[in-house]
JSON list of C-alpha atoms in Angstrom, two decimals:
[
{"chain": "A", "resi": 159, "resn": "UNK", "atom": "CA", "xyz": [-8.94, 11.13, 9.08]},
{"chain": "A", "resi": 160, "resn": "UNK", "atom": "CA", "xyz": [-5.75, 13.30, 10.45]},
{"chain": "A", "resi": 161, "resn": "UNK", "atom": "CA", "xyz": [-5.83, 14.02, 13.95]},
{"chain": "A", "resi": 162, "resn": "UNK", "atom": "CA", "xyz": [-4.27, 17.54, 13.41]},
{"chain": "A", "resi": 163, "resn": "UNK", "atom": "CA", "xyz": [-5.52, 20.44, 12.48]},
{"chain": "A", "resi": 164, "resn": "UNK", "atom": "CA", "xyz": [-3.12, 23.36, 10.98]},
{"chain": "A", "resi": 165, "resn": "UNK", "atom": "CA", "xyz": [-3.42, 26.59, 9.07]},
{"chain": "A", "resi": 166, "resn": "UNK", "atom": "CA", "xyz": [-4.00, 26.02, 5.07]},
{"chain": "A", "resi": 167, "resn": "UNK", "atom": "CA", "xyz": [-1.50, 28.76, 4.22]},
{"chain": "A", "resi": 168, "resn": "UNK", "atom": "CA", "xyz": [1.05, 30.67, 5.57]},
{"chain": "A", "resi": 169, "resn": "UNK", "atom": "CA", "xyz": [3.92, 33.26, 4.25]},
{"chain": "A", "resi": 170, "resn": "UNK", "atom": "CA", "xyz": [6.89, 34.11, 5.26]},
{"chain": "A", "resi": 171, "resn": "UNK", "atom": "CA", "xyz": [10.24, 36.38, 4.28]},
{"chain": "A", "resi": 172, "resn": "UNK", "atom": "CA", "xyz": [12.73, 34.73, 2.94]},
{"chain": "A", "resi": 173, "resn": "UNK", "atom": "CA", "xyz": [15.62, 34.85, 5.66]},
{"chain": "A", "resi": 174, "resn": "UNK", "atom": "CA", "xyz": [13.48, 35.29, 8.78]},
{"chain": "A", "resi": 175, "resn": "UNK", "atom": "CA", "xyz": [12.28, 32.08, 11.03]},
{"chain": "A", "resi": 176, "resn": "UNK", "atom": "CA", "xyz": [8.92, 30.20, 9.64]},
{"chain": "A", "resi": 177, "resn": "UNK", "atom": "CA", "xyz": [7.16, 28.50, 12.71]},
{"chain": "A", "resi": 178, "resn": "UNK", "atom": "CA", "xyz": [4.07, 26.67, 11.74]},
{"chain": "A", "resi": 179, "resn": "UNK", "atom": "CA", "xyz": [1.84, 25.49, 14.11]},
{"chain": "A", "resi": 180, "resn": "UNK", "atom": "CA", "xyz": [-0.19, 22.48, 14.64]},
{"chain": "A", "resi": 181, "resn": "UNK", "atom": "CA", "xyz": [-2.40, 21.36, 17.29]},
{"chain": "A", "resi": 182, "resn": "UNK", "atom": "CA", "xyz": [-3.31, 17.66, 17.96]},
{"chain": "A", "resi": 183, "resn": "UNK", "atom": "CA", "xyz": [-5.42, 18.20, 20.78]},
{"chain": "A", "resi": 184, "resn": "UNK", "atom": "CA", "xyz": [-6.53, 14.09, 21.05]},
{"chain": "A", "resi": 185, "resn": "UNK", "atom": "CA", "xyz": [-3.19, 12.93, 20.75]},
{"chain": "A", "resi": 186, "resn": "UNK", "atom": "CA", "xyz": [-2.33, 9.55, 22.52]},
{"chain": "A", "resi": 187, "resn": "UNK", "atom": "CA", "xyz": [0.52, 9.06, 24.82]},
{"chain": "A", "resi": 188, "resn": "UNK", "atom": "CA", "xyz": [2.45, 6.82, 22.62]},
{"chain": "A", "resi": 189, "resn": "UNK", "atom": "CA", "xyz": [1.92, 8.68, 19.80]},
{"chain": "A", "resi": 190, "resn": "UNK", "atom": "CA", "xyz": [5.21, 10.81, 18.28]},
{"chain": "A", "resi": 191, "resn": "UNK", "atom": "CA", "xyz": [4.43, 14.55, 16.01]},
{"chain": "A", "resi": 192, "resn": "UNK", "atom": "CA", "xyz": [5.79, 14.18, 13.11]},
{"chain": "A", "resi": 193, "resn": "UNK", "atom": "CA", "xyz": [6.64, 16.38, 10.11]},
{"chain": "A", "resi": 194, "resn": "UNK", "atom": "CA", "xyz": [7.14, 16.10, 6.62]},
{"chain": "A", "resi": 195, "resn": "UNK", "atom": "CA", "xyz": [6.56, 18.26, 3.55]},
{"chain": "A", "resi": 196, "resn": "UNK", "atom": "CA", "xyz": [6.49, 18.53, -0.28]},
{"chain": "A", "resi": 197, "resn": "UNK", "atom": "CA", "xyz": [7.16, 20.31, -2.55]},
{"chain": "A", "resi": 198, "resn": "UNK", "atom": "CA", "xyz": [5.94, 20.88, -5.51]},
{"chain": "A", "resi": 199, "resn": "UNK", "atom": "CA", "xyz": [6.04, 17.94, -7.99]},
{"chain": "A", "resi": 200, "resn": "UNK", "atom": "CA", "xyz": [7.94, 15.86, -5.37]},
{"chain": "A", "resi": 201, "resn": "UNK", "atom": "CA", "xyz": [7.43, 13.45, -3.37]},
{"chain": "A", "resi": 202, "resn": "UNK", "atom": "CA", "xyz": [7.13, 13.74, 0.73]},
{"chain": "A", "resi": 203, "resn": "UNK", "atom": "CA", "xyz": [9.97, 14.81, 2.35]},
{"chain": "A", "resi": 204, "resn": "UNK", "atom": "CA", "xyz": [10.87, 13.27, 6.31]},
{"chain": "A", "resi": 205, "resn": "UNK", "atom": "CA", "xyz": [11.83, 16.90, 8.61]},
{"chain": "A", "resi": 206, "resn": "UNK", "atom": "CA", "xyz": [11.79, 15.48, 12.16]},
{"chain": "A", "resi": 207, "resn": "UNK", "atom": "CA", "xyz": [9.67, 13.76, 14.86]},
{"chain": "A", "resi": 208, "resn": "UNK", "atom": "CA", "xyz": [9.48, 14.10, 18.64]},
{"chain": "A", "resi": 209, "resn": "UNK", "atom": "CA", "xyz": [7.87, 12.48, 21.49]},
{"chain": "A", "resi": 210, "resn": "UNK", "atom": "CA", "xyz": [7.28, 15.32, 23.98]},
{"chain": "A", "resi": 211, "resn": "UNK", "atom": "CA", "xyz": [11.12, 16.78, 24.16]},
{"chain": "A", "resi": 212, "resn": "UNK", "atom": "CA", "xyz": [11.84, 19.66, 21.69]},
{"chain": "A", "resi": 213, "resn": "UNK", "atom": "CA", "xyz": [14.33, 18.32, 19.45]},
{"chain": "A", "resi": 214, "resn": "UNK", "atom": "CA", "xyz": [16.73, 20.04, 16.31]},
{"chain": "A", "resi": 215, "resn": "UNK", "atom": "CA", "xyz": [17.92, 18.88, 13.36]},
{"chain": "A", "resi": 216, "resn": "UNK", "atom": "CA", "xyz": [19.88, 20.46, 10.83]},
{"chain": "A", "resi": 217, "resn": "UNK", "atom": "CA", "xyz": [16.93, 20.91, 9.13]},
{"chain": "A", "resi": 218, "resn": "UNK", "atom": "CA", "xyz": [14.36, 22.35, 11.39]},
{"chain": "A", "resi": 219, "resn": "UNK", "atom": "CA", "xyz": [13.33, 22.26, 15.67]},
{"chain": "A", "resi": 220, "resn": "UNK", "atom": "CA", "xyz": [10.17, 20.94, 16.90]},
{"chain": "A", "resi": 221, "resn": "UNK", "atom": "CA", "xyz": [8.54, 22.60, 19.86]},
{"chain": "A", "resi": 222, "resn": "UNK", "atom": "CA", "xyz": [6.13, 20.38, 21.87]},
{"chain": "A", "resi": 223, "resn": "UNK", "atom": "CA", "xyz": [3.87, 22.07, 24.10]},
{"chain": "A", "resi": 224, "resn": "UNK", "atom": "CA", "xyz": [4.18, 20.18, 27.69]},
{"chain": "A", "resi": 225, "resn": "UNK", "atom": "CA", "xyz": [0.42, 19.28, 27.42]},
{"chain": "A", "resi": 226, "resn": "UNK", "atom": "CA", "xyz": [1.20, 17.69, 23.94]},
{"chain": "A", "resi": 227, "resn": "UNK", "atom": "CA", "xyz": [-1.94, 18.63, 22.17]},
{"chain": "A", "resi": 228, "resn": "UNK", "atom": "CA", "xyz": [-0.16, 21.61, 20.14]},
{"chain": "A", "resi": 229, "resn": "UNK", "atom": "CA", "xyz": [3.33, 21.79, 18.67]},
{"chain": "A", "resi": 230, "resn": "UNK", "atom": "CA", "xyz": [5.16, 24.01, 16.21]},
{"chain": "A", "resi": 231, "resn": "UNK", "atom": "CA", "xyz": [7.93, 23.90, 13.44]},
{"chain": "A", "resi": 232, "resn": "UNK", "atom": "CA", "xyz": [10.33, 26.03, 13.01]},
{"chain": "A", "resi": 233, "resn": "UNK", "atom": "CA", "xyz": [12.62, 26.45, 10.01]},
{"chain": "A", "resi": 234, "resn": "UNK", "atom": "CA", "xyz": [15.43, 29.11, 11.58]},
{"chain": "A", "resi": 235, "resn": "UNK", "atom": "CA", "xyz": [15.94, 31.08, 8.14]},
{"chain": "A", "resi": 236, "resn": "UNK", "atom": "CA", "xyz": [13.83, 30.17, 6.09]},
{"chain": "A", "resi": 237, "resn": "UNK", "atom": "CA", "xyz": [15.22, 29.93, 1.79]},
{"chain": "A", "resi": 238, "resn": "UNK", "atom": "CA", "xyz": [12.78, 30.39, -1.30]},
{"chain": "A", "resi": 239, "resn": "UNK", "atom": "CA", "xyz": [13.25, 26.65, -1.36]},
{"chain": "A", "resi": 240, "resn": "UNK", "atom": "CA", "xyz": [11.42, 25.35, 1.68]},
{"chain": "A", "resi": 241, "resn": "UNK", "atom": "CA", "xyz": [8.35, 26.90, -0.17]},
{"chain": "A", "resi": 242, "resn": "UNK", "atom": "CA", "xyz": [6.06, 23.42, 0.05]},
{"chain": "A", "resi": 243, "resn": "UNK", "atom": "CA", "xyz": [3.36, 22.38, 1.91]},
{"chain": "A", "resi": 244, "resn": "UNK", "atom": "CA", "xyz": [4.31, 21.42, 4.93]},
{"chain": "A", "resi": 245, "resn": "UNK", "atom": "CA", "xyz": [2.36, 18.22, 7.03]},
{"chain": "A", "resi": 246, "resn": "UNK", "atom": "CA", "xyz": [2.30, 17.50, 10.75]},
{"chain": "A", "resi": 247, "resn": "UNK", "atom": "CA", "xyz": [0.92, 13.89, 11.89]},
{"chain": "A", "resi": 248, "resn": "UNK", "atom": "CA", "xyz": [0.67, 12.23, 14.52]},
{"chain": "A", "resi": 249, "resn": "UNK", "atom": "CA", "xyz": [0.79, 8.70, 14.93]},
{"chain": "A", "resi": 250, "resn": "UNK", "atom": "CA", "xyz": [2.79, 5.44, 17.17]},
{"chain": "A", "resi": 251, "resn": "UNK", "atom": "CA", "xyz": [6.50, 5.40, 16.06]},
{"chain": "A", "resi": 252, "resn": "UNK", "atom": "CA", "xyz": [6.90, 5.66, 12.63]},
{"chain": "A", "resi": 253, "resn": "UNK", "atom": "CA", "xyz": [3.20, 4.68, 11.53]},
{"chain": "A", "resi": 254, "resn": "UNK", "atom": "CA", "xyz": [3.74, 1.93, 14.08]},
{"chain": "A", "resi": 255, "resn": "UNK", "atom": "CA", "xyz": [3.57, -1.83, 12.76]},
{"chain": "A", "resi": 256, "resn": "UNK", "atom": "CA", "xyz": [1.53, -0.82, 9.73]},
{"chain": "A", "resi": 257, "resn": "UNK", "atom": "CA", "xyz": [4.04, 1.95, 8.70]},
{"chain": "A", "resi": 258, "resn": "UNK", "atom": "CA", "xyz": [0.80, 3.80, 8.42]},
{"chain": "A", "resi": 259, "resn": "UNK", "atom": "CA", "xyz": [1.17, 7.60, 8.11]},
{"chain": "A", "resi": 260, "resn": "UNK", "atom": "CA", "xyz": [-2.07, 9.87, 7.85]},
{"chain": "A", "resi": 261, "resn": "UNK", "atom": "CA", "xyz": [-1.36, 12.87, 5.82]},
{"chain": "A", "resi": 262, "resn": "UNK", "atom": "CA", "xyz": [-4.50, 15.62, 6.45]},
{"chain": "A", "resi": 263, "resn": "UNK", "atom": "CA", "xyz": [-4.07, 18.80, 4.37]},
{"chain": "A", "resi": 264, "resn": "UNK", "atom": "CA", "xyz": [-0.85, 20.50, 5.70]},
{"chain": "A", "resi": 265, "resn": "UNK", "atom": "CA", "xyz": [0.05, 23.87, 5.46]},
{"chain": "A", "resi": 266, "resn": "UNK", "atom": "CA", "xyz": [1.10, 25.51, 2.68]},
{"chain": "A", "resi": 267, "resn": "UNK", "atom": "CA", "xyz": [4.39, 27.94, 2.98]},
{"chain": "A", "resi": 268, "resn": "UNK", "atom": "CA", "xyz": [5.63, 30.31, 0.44]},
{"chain": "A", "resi": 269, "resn": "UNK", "atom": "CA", "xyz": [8.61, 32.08, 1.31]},
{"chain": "A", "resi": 270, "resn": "UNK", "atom": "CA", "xyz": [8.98, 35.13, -0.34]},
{"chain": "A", "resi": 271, "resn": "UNK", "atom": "CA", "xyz": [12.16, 37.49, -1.01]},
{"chain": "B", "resi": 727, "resn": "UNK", "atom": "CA", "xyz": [22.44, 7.87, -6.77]},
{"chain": "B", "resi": 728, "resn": "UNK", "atom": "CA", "xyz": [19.00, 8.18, -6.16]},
{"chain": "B", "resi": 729, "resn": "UNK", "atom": "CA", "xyz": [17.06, 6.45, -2.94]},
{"chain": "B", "resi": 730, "resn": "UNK", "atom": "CA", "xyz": [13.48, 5.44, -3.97]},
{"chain": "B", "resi": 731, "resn": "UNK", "atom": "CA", "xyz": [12.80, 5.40, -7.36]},
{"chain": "B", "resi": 732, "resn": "UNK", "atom": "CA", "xyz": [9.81, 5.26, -9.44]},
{"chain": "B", "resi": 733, "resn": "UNK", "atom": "CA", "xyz": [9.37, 4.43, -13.35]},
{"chain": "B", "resi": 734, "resn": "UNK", "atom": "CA", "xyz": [7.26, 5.56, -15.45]},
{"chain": "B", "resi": 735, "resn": "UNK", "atom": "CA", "xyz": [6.90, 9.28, -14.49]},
{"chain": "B", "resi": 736, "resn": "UNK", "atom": "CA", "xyz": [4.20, 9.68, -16.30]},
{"chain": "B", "resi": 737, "resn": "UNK", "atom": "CA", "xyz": [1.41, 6.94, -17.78]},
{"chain": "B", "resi": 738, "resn": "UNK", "atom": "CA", "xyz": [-1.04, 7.93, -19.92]},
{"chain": "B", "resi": 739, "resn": "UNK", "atom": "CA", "xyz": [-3.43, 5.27, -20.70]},
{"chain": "B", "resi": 740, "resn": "UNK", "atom": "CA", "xyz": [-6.76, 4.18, -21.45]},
{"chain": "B", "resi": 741, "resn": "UNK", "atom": "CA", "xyz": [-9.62, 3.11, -19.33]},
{"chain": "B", "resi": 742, "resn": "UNK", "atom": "CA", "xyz": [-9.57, -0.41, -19.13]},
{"chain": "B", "resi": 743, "resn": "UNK", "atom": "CA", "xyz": [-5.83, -1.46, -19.60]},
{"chain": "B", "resi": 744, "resn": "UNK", "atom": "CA", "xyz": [-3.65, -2.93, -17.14]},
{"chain": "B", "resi": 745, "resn": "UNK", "atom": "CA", "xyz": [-0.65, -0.79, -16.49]},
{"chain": "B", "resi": 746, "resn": "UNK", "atom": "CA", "xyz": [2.25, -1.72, -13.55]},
{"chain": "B", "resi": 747, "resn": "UNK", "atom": "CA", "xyz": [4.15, 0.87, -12.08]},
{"chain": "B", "resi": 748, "resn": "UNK", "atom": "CA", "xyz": [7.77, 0.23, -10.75]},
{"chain": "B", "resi": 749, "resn": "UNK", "atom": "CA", "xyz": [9.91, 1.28, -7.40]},
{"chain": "B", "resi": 750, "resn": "UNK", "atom": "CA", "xyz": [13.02, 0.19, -6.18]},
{"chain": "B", "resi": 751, "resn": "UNK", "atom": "CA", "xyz": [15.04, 1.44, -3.30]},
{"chain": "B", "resi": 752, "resn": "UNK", "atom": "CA", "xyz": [18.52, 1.50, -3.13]},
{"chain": "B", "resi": 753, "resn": "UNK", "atom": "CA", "xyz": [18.82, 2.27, 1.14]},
{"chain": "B", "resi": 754, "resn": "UNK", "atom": "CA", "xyz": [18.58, -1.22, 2.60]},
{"chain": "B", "resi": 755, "resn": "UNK", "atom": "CA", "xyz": [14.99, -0.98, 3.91]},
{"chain": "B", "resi": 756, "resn": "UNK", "atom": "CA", "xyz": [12.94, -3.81, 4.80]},
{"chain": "B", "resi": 757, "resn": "UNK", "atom": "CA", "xyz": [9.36, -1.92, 4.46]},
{"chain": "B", "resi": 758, "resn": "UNK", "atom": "CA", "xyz": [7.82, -0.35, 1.81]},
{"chain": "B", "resi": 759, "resn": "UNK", "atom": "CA", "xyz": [4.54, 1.65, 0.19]},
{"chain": "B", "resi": 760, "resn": "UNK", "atom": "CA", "xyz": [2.66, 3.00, -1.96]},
{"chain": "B", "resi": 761, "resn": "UNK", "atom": "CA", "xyz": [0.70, 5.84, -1.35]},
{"chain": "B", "resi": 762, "resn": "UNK", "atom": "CA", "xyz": [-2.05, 7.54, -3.80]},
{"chain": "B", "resi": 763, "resn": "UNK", "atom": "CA", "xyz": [-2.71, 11.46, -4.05]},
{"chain": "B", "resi": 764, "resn": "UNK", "atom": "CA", "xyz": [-5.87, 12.55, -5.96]},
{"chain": "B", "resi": 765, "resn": "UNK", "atom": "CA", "xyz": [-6.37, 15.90, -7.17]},
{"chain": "B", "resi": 766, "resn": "UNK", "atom": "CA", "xyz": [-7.44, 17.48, -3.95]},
{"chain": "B", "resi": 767, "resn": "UNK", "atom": "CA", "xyz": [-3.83, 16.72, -2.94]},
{"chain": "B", "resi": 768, "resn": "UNK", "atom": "CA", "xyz": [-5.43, 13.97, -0.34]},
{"chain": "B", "resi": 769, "resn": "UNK", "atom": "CA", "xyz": [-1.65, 11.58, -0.03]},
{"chain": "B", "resi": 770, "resn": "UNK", "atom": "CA", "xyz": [-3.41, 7.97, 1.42]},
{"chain": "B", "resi": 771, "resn": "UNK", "atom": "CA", "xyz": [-1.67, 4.73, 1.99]},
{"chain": "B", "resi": 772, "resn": "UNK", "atom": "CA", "xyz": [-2.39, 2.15, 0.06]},
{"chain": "B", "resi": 773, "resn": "UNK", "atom": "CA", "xyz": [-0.16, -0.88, 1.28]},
{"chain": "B", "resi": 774, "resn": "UNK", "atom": "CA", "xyz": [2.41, -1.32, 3.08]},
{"chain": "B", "resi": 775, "resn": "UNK", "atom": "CA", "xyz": [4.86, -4.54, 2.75]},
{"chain": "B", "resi": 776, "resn": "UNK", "atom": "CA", "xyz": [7.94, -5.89, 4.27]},
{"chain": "B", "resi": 777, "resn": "UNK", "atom": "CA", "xyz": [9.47, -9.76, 4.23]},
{"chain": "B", "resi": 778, "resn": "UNK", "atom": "CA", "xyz": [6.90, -11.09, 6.31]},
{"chain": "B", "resi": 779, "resn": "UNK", "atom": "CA", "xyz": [3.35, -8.73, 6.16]},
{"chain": "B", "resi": 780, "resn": "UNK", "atom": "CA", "xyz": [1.71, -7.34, 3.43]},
{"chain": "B", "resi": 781, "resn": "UNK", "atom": "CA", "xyz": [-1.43, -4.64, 4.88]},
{"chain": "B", "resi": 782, "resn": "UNK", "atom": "CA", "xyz": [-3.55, -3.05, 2.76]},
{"chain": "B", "resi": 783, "resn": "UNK", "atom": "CA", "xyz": [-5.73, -0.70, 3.17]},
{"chain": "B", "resi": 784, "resn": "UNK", "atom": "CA", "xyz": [-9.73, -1.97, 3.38]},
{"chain": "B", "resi": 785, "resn": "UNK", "atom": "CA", "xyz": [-10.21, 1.53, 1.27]},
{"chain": "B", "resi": 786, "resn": "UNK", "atom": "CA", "xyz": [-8.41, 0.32, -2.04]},
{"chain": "B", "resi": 787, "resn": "UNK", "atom": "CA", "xyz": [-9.99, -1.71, -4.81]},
{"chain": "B", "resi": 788, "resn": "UNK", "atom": "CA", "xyz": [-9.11, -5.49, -5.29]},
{"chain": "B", "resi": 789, "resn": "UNK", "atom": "CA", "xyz": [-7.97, -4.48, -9.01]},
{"chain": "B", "resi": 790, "resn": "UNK", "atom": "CA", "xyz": [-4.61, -2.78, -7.19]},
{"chain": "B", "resi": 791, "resn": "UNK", "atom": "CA", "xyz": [-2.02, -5.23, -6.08]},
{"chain": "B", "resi": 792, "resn": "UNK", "atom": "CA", "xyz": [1.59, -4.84, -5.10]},
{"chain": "B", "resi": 793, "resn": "UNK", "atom": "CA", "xyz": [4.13, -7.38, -6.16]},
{"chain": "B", "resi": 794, "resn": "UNK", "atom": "CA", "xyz": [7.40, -7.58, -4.58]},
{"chain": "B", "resi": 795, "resn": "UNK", "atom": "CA", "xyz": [10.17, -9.48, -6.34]},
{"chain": "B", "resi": 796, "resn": "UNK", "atom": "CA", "xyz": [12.99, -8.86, -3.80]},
{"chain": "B", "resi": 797, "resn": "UNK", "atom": "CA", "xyz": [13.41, -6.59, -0.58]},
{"chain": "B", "resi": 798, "resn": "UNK", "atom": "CA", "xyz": [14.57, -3.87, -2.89]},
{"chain": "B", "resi": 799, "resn": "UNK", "atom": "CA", "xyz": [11.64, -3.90, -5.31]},
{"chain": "B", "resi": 800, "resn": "UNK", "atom": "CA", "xyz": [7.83, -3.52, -4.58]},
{"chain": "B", "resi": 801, "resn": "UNK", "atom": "CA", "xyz": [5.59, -3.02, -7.98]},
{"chain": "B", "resi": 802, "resn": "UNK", "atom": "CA", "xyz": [1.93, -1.89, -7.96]},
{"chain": "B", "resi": 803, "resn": "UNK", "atom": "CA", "xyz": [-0.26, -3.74, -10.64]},
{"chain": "B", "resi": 804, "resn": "UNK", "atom": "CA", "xyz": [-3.53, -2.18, -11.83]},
{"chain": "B", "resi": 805, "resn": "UNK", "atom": "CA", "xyz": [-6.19, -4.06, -14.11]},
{"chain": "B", "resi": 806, "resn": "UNK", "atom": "CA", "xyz": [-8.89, -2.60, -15.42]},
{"chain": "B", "resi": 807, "resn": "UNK", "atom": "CA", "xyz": [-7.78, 0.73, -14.60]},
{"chain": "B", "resi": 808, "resn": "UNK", "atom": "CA", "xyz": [-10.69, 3.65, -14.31]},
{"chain": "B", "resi": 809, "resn": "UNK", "atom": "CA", "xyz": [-11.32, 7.36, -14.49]},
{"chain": "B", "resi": 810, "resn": "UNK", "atom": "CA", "xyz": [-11.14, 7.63, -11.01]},
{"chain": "B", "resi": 811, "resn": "UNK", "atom": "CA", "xyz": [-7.59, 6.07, -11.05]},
{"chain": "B", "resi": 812, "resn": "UNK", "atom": "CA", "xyz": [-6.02, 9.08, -12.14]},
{"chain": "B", "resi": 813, "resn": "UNK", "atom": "CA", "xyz": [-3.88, 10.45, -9.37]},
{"chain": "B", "resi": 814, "resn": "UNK", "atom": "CA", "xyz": [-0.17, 10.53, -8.30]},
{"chain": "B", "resi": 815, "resn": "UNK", "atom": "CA", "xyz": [1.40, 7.21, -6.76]},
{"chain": "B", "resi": 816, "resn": "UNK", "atom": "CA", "xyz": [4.20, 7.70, -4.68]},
{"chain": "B", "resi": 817, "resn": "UNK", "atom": "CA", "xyz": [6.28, 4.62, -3.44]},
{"chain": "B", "resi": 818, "resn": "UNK", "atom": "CA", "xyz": [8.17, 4.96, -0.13]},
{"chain": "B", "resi": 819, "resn": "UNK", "atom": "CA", "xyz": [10.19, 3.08, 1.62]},
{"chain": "B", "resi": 820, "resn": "UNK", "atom": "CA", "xyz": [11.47, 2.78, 5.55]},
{"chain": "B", "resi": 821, "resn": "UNK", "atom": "CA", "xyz": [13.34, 0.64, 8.00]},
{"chain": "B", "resi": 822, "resn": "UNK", "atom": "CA", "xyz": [11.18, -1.15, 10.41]},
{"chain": "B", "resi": 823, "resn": "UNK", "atom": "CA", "xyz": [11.58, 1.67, 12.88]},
{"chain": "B", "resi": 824, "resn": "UNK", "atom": "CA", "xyz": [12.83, 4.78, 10.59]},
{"chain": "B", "resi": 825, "resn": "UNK", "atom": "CA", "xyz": [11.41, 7.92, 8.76]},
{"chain": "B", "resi": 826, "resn": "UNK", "atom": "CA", "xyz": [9.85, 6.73, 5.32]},
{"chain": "B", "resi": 827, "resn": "UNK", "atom": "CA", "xyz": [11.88, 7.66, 2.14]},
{"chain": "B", "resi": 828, "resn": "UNK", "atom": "CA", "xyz": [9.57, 9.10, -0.90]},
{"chain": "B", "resi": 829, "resn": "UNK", "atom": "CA", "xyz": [9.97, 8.60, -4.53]},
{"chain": "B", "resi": 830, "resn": "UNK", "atom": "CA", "xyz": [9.37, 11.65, -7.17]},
{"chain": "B", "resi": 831, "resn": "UNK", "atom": "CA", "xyz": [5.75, 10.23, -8.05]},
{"chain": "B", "resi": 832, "resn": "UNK", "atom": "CA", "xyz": [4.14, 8.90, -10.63]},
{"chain": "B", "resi": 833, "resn": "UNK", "atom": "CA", "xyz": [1.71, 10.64, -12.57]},
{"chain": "B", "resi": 834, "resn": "UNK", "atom": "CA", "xyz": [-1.01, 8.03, -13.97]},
{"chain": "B", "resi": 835, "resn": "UNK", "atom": "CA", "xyz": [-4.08, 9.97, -16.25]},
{"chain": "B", "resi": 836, "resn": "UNK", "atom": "CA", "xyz": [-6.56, 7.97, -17.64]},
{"chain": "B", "resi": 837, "resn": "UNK", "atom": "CA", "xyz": [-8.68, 8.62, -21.04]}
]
């Protein structure tokens, strides 16, 4: 079962910041937040990953609370195509030896104009 | 130019056949997967294999087995396929220690 639990849908307006939240209050200490989404009719799509450091990409930045057990996404301005559904897992470094990634039910974001 | 990829698209088949679906990956990777989404939009792992492990999940049926000619190539086999079959099957592929890389899906119904 996925260790995090995160709203099932959420909108947004296309050009403003999306943050979508997560909380993973039983989350190990070696395990890393990750996030990926998809959308629709594709497959999964890698967005970032922290430990307990916020970190940016050019895609998105992750926000780690400094208790770990909640976290958020944020897309900076957000486009009509980063409507998907959007997952947040946790797990050891990259699914760890078994490359084993738990996908629970994500959140589902439609940007809108 | 494409990094995972995934043939058929679509399979359409009959209960009871034995279909094989097709991924390669073009990125140098050493590990890859193949994960199954069923119509509640549930994405599990099924396997996961590199040069020197093959894991599989306790979860999936002993009719499903990958086959991996080369590094490059991993190929899920189905016998006797089943209603219950019917789902999407996404490969994906990673370095040992990097994000996984997705395919497009493949969309498998079954009569």
């Amino acid at each position: 079962d996925a260790k995090t639990t995160q709203p099932t849908s959420m909108d947004c307006a296309e050009g403003r910041a999306a943050n979508l939240p997560c909380n993973h209050s039983t989350i190990s200490g070696n395990e890393y937040v990750y996030w990926y989404r998809q959308i629709h009719s594709q497959g999964p799509q890698y967005i970032i990953h922290g430990l307990k450091n916020n970190e940016t990409n050019e895609m998105a930045s992750l926000i780690i609370t400094e208790d770990r057990k909640s976290s958020t996404l944020i897309l900076p301005h957000a486009t009509l195509r980063d409507t998907a559904v959007y997952y947040c897992i946790v797990s050891p470094l990259y699914g760890g030896s078994q490359g084993n990634l738990i996908f629970g039910k994500g959140t589902k974001l439609s940007v809108k104009p | 130019d494409t990094a995972v990829s995934q043939t058929p698209k679509y399979l359409v088949t009959q209960m009871g056949n034995d279909k094989s679906i097709k991924c390669e990956q073009n990125l140098g990777h050493d590990t890859m997967y193949w994960y199954k989404q069923d119509s509640k939009k549930f994405l599990k792992i099924m396997f996961s294999y590199n040069n020197k492990e093959l894991i599989i999940n306790e979860t999936v049926p002993n009719r499903f087995s990958p086959k991996s000619p080369d590094k490059a190539h991993l190929n899920l086999h189905i016998n006797s396929l089943e209603l219950g079959d019917s789902a999407v099957y996404f490969c994906a592929s990673s370095q040992t220690s990097g994000p996984q890389h997705f395919g497009d899906g493949t969309r498998l119904s079954i009569l």
